[in-house]
mmCIF file of C-alpha atoms in Angstrom:
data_model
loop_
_atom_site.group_PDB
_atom_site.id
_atom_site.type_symbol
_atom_site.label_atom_id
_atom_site.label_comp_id
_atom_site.label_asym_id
_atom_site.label_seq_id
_atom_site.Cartn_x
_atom_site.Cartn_y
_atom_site.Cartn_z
ATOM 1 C CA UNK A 266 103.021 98.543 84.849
ATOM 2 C CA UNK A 267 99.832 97.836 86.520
ATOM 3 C CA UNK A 268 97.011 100.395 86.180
ATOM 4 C CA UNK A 269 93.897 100.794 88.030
ATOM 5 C CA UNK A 270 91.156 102.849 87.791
ATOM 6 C CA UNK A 271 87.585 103.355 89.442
ATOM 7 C CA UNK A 272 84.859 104.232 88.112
ATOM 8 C CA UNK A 273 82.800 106.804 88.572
ATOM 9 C CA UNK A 274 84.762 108.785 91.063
ATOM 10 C CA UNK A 275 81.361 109.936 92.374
ATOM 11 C CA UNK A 276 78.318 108.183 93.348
ATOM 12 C CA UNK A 277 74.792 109.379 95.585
ATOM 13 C CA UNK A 278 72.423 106.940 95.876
ATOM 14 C CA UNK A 279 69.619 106.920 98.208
ATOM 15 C CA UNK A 280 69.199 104.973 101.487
ATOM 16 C CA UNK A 281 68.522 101.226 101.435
ATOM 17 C CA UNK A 282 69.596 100.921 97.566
ATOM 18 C CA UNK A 283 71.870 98.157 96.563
ATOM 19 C CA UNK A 284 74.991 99.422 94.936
ATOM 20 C CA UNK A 285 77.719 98.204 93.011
ATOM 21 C CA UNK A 286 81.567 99.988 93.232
ATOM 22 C CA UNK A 287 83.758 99.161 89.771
ATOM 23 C CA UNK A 288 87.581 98.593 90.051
ATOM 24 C CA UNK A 289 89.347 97.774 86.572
ATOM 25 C CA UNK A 290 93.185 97.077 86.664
ATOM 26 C CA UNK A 291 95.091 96.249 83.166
ATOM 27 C CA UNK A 292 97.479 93.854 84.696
ATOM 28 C CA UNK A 293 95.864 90.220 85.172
ATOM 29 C CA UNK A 294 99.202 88.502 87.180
ATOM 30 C CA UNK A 295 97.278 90.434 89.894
ATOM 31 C CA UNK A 296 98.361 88.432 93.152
ATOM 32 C CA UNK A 297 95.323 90.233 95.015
ATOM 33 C CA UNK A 298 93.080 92.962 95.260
ATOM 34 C CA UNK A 299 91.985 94.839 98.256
ATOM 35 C CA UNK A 300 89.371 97.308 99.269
ATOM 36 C CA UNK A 301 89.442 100.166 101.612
ATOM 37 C CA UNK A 302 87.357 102.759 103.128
ATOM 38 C CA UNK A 303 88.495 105.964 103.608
ATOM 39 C CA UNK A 304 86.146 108.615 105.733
ATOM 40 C CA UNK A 305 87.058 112.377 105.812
ATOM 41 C CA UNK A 306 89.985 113.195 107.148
ATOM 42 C CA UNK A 307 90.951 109.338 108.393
ATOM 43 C CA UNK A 308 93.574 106.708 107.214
ATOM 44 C CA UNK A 309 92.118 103.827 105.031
ATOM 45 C CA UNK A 310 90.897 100.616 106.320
ATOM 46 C CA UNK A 311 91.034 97.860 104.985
ATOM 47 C CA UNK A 312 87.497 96.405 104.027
ATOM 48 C CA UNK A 313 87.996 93.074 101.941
ATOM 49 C CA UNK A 314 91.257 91.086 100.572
ATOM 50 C CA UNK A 315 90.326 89.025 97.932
ATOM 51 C CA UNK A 316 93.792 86.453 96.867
ATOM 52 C CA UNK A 317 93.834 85.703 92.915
ATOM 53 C CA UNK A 318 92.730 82.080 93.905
ATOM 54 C CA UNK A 319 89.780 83.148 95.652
ATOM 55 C CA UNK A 320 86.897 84.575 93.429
ATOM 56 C CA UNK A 321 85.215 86.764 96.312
ATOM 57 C CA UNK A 322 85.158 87.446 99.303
ATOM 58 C CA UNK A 323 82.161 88.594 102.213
ATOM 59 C CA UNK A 324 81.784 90.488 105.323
ATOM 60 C CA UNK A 325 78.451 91.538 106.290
ATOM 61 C CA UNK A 326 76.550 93.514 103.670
ATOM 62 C CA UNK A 327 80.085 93.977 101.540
ATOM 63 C CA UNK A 328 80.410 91.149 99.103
ATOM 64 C CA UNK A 329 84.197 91.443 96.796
ATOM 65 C CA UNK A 330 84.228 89.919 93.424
ATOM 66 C CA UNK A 331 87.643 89.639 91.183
ATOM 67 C CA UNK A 332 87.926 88.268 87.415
ATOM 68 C CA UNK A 333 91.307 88.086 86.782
ATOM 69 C CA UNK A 334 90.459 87.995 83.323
ATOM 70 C CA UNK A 335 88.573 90.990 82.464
ATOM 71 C CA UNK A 336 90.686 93.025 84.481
ATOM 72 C CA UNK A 337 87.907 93.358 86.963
ATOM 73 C CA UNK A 338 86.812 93.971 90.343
ATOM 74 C CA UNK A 339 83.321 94.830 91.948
ATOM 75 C CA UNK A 340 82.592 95.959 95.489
ATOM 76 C CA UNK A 341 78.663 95.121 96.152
ATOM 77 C CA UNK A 342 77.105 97.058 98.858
ATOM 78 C CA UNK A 343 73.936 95.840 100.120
ATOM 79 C CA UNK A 344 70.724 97.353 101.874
ATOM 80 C CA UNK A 345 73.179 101.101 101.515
ATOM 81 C CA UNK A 346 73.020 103.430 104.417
ATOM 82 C CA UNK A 347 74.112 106.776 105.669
ATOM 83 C CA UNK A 348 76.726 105.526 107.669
ATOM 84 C CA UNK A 349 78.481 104.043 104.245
ATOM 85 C CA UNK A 350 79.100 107.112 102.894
ATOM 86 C CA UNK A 351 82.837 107.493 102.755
ATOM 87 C CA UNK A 352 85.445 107.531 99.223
ATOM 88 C CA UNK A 353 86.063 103.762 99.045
ATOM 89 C CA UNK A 354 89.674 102.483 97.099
ATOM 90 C CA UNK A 355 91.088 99.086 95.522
ATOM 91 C CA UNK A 356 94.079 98.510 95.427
ATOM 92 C CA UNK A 357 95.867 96.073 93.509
ATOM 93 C CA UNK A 358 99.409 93.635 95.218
ATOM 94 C CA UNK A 359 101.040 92.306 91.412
ATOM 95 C CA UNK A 360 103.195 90.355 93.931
ATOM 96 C CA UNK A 361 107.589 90.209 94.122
ATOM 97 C CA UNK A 362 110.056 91.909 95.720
ATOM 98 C CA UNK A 363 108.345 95.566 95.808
ATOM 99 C CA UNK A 364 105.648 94.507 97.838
ATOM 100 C CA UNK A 365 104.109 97.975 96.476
ATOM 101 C CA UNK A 366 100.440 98.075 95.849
ATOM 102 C CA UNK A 367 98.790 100.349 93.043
ATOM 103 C CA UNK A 368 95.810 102.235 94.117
ATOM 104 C CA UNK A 369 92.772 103.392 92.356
ATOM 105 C CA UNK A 370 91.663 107.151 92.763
ATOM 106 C CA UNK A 371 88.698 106.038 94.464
ATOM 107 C CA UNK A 372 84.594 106.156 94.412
ATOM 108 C CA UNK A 373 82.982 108.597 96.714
ATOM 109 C CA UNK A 374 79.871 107.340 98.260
ATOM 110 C CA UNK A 375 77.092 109.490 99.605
ATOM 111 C CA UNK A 376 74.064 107.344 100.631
ATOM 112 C CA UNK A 377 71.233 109.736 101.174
ATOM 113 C CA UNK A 378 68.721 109.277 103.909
ATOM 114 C CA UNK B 188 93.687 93.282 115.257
ATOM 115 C CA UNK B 189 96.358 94.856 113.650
ATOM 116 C CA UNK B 190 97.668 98.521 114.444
ATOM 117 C CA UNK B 191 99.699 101.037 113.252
ATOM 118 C CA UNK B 192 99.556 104.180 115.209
ATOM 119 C CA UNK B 193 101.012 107.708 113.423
ATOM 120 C CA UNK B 194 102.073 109.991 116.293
ATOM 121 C CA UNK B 195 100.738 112.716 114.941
ATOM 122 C CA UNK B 196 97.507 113.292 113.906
ATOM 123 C CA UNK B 197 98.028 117.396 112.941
ATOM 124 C CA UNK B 198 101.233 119.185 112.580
ATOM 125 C CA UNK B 199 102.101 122.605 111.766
ATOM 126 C CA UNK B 200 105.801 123.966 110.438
ATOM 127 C CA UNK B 201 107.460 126.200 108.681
ATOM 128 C CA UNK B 202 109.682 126.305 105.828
ATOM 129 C CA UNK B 203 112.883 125.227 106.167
ATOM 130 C CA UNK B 204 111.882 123.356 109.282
ATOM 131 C CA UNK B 205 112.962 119.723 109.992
ATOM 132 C CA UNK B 206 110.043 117.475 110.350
ATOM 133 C CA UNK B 207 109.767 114.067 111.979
ATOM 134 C CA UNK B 208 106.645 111.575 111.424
ATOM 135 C CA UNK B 209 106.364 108.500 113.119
ATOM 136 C CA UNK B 210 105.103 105.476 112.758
ATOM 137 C CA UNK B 211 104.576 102.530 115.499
ATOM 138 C CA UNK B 212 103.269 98.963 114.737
ATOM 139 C CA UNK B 213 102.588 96.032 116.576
ATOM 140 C CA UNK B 214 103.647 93.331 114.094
ATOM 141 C CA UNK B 215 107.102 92.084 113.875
ATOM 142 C CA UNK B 216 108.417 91.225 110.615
ATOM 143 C CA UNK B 217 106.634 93.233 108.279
ATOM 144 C CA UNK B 218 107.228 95.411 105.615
ATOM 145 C CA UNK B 219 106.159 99.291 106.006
ATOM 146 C CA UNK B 220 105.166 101.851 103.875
ATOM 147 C CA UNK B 221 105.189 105.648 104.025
ATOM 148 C CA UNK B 222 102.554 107.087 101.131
ATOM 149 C CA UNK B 223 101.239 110.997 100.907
ATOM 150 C CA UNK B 224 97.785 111.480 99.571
ATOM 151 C CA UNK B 225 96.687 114.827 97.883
ATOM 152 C CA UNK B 226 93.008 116.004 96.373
ATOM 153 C CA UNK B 227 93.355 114.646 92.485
ATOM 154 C CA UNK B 228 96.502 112.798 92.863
ATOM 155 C CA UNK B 229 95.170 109.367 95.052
ATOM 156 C CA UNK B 230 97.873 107.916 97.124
ATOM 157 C CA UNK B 231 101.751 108.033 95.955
ATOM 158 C CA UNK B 232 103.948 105.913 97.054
ATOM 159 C CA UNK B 233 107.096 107.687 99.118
ATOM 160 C CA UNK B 234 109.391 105.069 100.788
ATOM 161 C CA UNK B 235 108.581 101.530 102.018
ATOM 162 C CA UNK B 236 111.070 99.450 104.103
ATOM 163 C CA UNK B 237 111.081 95.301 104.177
ATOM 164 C CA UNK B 238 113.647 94.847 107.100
ATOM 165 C CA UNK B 239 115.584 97.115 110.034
ATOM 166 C CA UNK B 240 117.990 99.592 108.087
ATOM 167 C CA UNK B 241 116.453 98.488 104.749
ATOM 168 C CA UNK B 242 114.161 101.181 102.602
ATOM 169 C CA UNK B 243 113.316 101.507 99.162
ATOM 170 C CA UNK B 244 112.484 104.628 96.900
ATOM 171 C CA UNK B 245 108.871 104.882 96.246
ATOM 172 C CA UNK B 246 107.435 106.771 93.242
ATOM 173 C CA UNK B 247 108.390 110.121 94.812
ATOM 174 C CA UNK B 248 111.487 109.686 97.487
ATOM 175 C CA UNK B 249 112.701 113.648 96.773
ATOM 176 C CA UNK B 250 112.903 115.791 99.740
ATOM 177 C CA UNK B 251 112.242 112.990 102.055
ATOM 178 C CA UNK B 252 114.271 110.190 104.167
ATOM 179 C CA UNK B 253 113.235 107.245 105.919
ATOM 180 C CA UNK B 254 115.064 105.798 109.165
ATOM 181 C CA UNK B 255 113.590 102.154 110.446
ATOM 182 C CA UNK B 256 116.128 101.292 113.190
ATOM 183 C CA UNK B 257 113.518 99.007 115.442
ATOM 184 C CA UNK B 258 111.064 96.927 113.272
ATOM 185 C CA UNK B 259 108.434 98.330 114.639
ATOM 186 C CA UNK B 260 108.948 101.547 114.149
ATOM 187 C CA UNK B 261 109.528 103.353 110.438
ATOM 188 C CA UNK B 262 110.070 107.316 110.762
ATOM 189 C CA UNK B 263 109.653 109.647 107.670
ATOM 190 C CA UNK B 264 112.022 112.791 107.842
ATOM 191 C CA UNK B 265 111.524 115.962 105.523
ATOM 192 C CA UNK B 266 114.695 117.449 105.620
ATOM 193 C CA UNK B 267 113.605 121.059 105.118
ATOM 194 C CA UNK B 268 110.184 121.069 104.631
ATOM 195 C CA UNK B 269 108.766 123.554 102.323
ATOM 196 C CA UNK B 270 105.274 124.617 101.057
ATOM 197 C CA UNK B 271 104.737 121.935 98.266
ATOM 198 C CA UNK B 272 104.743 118.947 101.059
ATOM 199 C CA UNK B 273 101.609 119.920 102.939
ATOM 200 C CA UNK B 274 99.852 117.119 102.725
ATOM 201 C CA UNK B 275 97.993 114.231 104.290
ATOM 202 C CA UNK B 276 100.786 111.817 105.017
ATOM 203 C CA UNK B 277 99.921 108.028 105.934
ATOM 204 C CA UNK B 278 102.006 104.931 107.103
ATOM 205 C CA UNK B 279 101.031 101.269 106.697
ATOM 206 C CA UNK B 280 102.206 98.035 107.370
ATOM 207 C CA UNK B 281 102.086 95.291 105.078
ATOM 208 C CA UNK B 282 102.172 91.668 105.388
ATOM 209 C CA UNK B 283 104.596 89.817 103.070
ATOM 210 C CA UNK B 284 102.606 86.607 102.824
ATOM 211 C CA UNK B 285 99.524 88.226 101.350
ATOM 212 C CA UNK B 286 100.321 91.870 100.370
ATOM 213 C CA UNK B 287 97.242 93.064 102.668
ATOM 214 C CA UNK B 288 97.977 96.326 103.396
ATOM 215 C CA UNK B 289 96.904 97.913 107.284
ATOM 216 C CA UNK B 290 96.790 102.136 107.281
ATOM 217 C CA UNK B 291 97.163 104.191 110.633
ATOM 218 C CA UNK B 292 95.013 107.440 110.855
ATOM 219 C CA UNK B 293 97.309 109.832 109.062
ATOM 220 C CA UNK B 294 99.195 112.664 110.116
ATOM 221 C CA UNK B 295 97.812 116.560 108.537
ATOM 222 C CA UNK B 296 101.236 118.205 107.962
ATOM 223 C CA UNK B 297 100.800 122.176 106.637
ATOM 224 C CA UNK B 298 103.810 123.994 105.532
ATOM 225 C CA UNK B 299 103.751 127.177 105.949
#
């Protein structure tokens, strides 16, 4: 059964720092892994979908790595600011018939100006 | 751009009450999901549906029913709602090729 977990549930950095978001899941025949960001209150969206072939993925200032064999995924946030603070999720798809996704608990993010 | 649109955003009951949360998308062919997320707990899985009149348990199905009778639309029904089901309830769509998932705003229920 496919695990994931992120750590450290809590994070404050200060404005314009470059930061780094860890996912670990303990199930490699991971089909893909997807980040969200959630804001107070909201529904999740969806940040970054990165497939097992692909070894990241980019959009913007968000850069998605995965290494399927170390059980690992990083979310790198560059040039941080106020407006990223938010509790951000992966989520990992181990692919077949459930089409069911197991999510971490999340990071929360405060970026301080 | 996908979306998935939860018709309510906050809803109030009582206990005992029959509750109805709804879920449109604009996709056809997709698989939908119906999670609740709680403080400490993440996201758990309640029902998901791959086709009209199809639905599979999630991790926690009791006290709730699905109905998906249009593909785009997948309904979550507590029965009799009681106390221990406020929550923050969210749908999402899914697409089968990739397994990306797509999350509408979320609909506040409180029990009272």
């Amino acid at each position: 059964k496919q695990e994931v977990t992120q750590i450290p549930a809590a994070l404050s950095v200060p404005e314009g720092e470059n930061l780094v978001l860890n996912c670990s899941f303990t199930d490699s025949a991971i089909y893909n892994l997807q980040w969200f960001r959630q804001d107070p209150g909201k529904g999740l969206t969806s940040l970054l979908l990165i497939q097992s072939s692909q070894r990241e993925q980019t959009s913007g200032r968000l850069n998605a790595s995965l290494d399927k064999s170390s059980g690992r995924s990083t979310l790198y946030i560059a040039a941080s600011q106020p407006g990223d603070s938010a509790t951000y999720l992966c989520a990992g798809y181990s692919g077949g018939s459930n089409y069911k996704l197991t999510f971490g608990k999340g990071t929360l993010l405060t970026v301080n100006p | 751009d996908v979306k998935v649109t939860q018709s309510s955003r906050y809803l109030v009951k009582r206990t005992g009450e029959k509750v109805f949360l709804e879920c449109v998308q604009d996709m056809d062919h997709e698989n939908m999901f119906w999670y609740r997320q709680d403080p400490g707990l993440g996201l758990r899985l309640i029902y998901f549906s791959y086709d009209v009149k199809m639905k599979e348990k999630g991790d926690i199905p009791e006290g709730y029913s699905v109905s998906r009778e249009k593909k785009e639309r997948f309904s979550l029904i507590l029965e009799s709602a009681s106390t221990n089901q406020t929550s923050m309830y969210l749908c999402a769509l899914g697409r089968r090729a990739t397994g990306e998932l797509f999350f509408g705003e979320g609909s506040r229920l409180t029990v009272l």
